[in-house]
PDB file of C-alpha atoms in Angstrom:
ATOM      1  CA  MET A   1       0.000   0.000   0.000  1.00 78.00           C
ATOM      2  CA  LYS A   2       1.361   3.397  -0.984  1.00 86.00           C
ATOM      3  CA  LYS A   3       0.624   6.516   1.030  1.00 88.00           C
ATOM      4  CA  ILE A   4       0.604  10.143  -0.044  1.00 90.00           C
ATOM      5  CA  THR A   5       0.440  12.901   2.555  1.00 91.00           C
ATOM      6  CA  ILE A   6      -0.652  16.393   1.587  1.00 91.00           C
ATOM      7  CA  LEU A   7      -0.110  19.052   4.220  1.00 89.00           C
ATOM      8  CA  SER A   8       0.511  22.722   4.784  1.00 88.00           C
ATOM      9  CA  GLY A   9       0.662  24.937   7.833  1.00 84.00           C
ATOM     10  CA  LYS A  10      -1.604  27.471   6.169  1.00 86.00           C
ATOM     11  CA  GLY A  11      -5.306  27.145   5.457  1.00 84.00           C
ATOM     12  CA  GLY A  12      -6.971  27.804   2.138  1.00 86.00           C
ATOM     13  CA  VAL A  13      -4.105  26.702  -0.089  1.00 91.00           C
ATOM     14  CA  GLY A  14      -5.942  23.832  -1.824  1.00 89.00           C
ATOM     15  CA  LYS A  15      -4.992  20.739   0.185  1.00 90.00           C
ATOM     16  CA  SER A  16      -8.496  19.269   0.054  1.00 88.00           C
ATOM     17  CA  SER A  17      -8.949  20.146  -3.617  1.00 90.00           C
ATOM     18  CA  ILE A  18      -5.662  18.485  -4.569  1.00 92.00           C
ATOM     19  CA  THR A  19      -6.527  15.456  -2.417  1.00 90.00           C
ATOM     20  CA  ALA A  20      -9.940  15.061  -4.073  1.00 89.00           C
ATOM     21  CA  SER A  21      -8.481  15.465  -7.566  1.00 92.00           C
ATOM     22  CA  LEU A  22      -5.746  12.904  -6.926  1.00 92.00           C
ATOM     23  CA  ALA A  23      -8.240  10.466  -5.379  1.00 89.00           C
ATOM     24  CA  VAL A  24     -10.542  10.639  -8.392  1.00 89.00           C
ATOM     25  CA  SER A  25      -7.616  10.248 -10.775  1.00 92.00           C
ATOM     26  CA  PHE A  26      -6.038   7.322  -8.896  1.00 90.00           C
ATOM     27  CA  SER A  27      -9.397   5.591  -8.340  1.00 87.00           C
ATOM     28  CA  LYS A  28      -9.541   4.673 -12.012  1.00 87.00           C
ATOM     29  CA  GLU A  29      -7.009   1.912 -11.340  1.00 89.00           C
ATOM     30  CA  ASN A  30      -6.813   1.543  -7.539  1.00 86.00           C
ATOM     31  CA  LYS A  31      -8.892   1.548  -4.385  1.00 85.00           C
ATOM     32  CA  ILE A  32      -8.406   4.830  -2.533  1.00 86.00           C
ATOM     33  CA  VAL A  33      -8.858   5.914   1.089  1.00 85.00           C
ATOM     34  CA  CYS A  34      -8.899   9.636   1.920  1.00 84.00           C
ATOM     35  CA  ALA A  35      -8.555  10.683   5.562  1.00 84.00           C
ATOM     36  CA  ASP A  36      -9.223  14.341   6.315  1.00 84.00           C
ATOM     37  CA  CYS A  37      -7.463  15.041   9.613  1.00 83.00           C
ATOM     38  CA  ASP A  38      -8.267  18.747   9.753  1.00 79.00           C
ATOM     39  CA  VAL A  39     -10.116  19.103  13.058  1.00 74.00           C
ATOM     40  CA  ASP A  40     -11.112  22.719  12.403  1.00 77.00           C
ATOM     41  CA  ALA A  41     -12.162  22.727   8.744  1.00 77.00           C
ATOM     42  CA  SER A  42     -12.656  19.186   7.483  1.00 79.00           C
ATOM     43  CA  ASN A  43     -14.313  19.516   4.066  1.00 80.00           C
ATOM     44  CA  LEU A  44     -13.424  16.508   1.907  1.00 82.00           C
ATOM     45  CA  SER A  45     -16.995  15.304   2.362  1.00 77.00           C
ATOM     46  CA  LEU A  46     -18.210  18.513   0.721  1.00 80.00           C
ATOM     47  CA  LEU A  47     -15.922  18.041  -2.271  1.00 81.00           C
ATOM     48  CA  PHE A  48     -17.292  14.525  -2.765  1.00 76.00           C
ATOM     49  CA  ALA A  49     -20.882  15.804  -2.279  1.00 74.00           C
ATOM     50  CA  LEU A  50     -21.444  13.747   0.880  1.00 71.00           C
ATOM     51  CA  SER A  51     -23.707  15.040   3.610  1.00 66.00           C
ATOM     52  CA  GLU A  52     -22.143  14.612   7.061  1.00 59.00           C
ATOM     53  CA  ASP A  53     -25.512  13.808   8.627  1.00 59.00           C
ATOM     54  CA  LYS A  54     -25.709  10.655   6.493  1.00 55.00           C
ATOM     55  CA  TYR A  55     -22.731   8.911   8.088  1.00 51.00           C
ATOM     56  CA  GLU A  56     -20.894   8.617  11.360  1.00 50.00           C
ATOM     57  CA  LYS A  57     -17.323   9.805  11.747  1.00 49.00           C
ATOM     58  CA  TRP A  58     -14.900   7.057  10.672  1.00 45.00           C
ATOM     59  CA  GLU A  59     -17.596   5.090   8.867  1.00 50.00           C
ATOM     60  CA  LYS A  60     -16.215   3.781   5.595  1.00 49.00           C
ATOM     61  CA  LEU A  61     -17.977   5.126   2.522  1.00 49.00           C
ATOM     62  CA  SER A  62     -17.298   3.502  -0.809  1.00 51.00           C
ATOM     63  CA  THR A  63     -18.167   5.380  -3.980  1.00 53.00           C
ATOM     64  CA  ASN A  64     -16.353   4.573  -7.184  1.00 58.00           C
ATOM     65  CA  LYS A  65     -13.529   2.879  -5.285  1.00 65.00           C
ATOM     66  CA  ILE A  66     -12.924   5.920  -3.036  1.00 64.00           C
ATOM     67  CA  ALA A  67     -13.460   5.638   0.740  1.00 63.00           C
ATOM     68  CA  ILE A  68     -13.728   8.814   2.789  1.00 63.00           C
ATOM     69  CA  ILE A  69     -13.036   8.472   6.526  1.00 58.00           C
TER      70      ILE A  69
END
């Protein structure tokens, strides 16, 4: 299993956007897990059009070979 970490000390620089784009691109040939560890502004679920009230934190969601936790 390969891991890619995307981080920055500054907010609003596109970490979540890059993560979502890479996940969609890589999911064409691999299973992908995205973990958004931003405790203040976690928004990967928004980029994948997932409503937070539809799942519990840490519940695995599989859509097109991408799991968001």
